[in-house]
Short mmCIF file of C-alpha atoms in Angstrom, two decimals:
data_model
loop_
_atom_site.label_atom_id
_atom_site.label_comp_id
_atom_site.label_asym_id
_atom_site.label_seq_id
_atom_site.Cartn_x
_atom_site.Cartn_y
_atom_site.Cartn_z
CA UNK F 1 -6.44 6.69 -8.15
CA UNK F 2 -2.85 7.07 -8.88
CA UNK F 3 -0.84 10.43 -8.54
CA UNK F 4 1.10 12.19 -10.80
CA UNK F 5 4.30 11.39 -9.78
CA UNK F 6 3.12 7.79 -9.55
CA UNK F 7 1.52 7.34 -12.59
CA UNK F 8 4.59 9.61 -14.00
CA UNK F 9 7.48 6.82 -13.12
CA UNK F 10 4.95 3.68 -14.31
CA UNK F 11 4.93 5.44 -17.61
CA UNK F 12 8.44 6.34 -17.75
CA UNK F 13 9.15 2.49 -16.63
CA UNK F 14 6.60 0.91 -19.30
CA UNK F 15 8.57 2.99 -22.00
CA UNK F 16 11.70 1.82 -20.85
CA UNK F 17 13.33 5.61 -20.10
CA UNK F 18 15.84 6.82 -17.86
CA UNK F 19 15.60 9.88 -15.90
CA UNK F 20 17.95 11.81 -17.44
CA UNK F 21 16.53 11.05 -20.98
CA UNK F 22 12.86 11.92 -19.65
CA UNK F 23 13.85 15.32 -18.07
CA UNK F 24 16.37 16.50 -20.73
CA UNK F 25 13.60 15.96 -23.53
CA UNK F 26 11.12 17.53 -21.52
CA UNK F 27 13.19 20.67 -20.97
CA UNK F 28 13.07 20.78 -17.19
CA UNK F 29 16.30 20.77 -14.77
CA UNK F 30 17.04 17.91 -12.61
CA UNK F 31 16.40 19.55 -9.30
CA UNK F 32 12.39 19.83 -10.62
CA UNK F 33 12.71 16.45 -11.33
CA UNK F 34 14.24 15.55 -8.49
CA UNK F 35 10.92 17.27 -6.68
CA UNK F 36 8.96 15.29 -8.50
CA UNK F 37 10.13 11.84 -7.78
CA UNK F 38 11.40 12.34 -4.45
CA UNK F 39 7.81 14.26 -3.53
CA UNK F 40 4.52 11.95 -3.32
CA UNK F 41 2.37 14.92 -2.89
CA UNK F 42 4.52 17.42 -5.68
CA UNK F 43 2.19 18.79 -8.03
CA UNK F 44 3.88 20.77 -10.98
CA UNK F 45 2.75 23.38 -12.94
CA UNK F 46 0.56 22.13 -16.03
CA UNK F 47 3.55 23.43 -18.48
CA UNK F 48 5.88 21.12 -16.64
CA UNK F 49 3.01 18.24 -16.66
CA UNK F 50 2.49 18.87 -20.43
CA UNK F 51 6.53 19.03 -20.82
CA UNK F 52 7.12 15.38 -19.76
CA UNK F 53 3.73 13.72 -21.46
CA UNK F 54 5.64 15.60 -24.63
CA UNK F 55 8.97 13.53 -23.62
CA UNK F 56 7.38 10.51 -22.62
CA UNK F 57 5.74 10.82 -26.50
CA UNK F 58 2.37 10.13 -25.36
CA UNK F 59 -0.80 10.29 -26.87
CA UNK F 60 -3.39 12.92 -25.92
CA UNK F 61 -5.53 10.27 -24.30
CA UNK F 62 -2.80 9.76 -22.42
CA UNK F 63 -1.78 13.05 -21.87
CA UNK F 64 -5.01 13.99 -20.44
CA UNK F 65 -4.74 11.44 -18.31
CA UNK F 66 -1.39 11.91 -17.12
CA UNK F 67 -2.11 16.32 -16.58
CA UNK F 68 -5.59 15.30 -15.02
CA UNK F 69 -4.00 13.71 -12.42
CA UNK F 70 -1.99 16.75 -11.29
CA UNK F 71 -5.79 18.41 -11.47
CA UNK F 72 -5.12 20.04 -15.50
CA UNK F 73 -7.34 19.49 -18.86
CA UNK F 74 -6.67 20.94 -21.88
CA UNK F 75 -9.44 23.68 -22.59
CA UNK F 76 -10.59 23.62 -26.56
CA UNK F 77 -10.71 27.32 -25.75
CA UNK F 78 -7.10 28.11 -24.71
CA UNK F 79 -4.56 29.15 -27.64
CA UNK F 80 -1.52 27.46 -25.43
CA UNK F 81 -3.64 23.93 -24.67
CA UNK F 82 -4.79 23.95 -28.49
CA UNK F 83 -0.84 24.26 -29.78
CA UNK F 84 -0.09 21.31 -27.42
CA UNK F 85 -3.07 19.33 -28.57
CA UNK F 86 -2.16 20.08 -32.28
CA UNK F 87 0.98 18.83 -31.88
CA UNK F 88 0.46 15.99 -30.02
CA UNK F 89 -2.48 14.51 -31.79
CA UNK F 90 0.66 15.03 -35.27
CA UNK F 91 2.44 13.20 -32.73
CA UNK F 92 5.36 15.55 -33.20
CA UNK F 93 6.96 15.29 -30.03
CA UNK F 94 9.78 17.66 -30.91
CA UNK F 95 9.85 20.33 -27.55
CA UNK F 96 12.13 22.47 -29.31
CA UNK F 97 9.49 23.07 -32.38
CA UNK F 98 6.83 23.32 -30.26
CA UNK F 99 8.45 26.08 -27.94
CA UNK F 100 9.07 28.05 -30.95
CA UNK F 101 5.33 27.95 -32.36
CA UNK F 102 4.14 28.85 -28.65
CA UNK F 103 6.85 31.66 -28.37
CA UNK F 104 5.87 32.94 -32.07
CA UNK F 105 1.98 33.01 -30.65
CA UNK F 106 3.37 34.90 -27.31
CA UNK F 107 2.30 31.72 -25.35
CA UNK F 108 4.84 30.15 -22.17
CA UNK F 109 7.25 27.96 -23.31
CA UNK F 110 7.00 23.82 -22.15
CA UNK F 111 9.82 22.80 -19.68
CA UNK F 112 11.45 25.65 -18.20
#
């Protein structure tokens, strides 16, 4: 199948994104992103997948296709995954919001 990074750039090519729009809403520097496109074999940490399927505004099929593919599910039995899920199946896409309802739950933060 198709990596991450792959399947990252078809997605943020379908949605008709630049790079700097994808990696400023996802909260992560350029250098990461940088990694990630310039890297075929880059996998990122499942915050940083979640991050850009949150800036890309996808849905959680999506997103659980997108983090599988950097080897990630969401668990129904982890407090961070179920914040992200909640928010994403609202589709509330808002990073900012959804760092502060992880940080008020003492969860990491999406992005960096």
């Amino acid at each position: 199948g198709m990596s991450f990074g792959d399947k990252l750039f078809e997605l943020i090519d379908a949605r008709g994104l630049t790079d700097p729009e994808v990696y400023k809403r996802a909260n992560i520097d350029r250098k990461l992103f940088s990694k990630i496109r310039s890297n075929e074999d880059y996998t990122p940490k499942k915050k940083t997948a979640l991050a850009l399927a949150v800036a890309l505004e996808l849905t959680l099929e999506e997103t659980e296709d997108l983090i599988a593919r950097a080897g990630y599910a969401l668990s129904p039995s982890d407090l961070f995954d179920t914040i992200i899920k909640f928010f994403i199946s609202r589709r509330n896409y808002d990073i900012y919001l959804i760092n502060a309802t992880l940080f008020s739950y003492d969860q990491q933060l999406l992005g960096l």
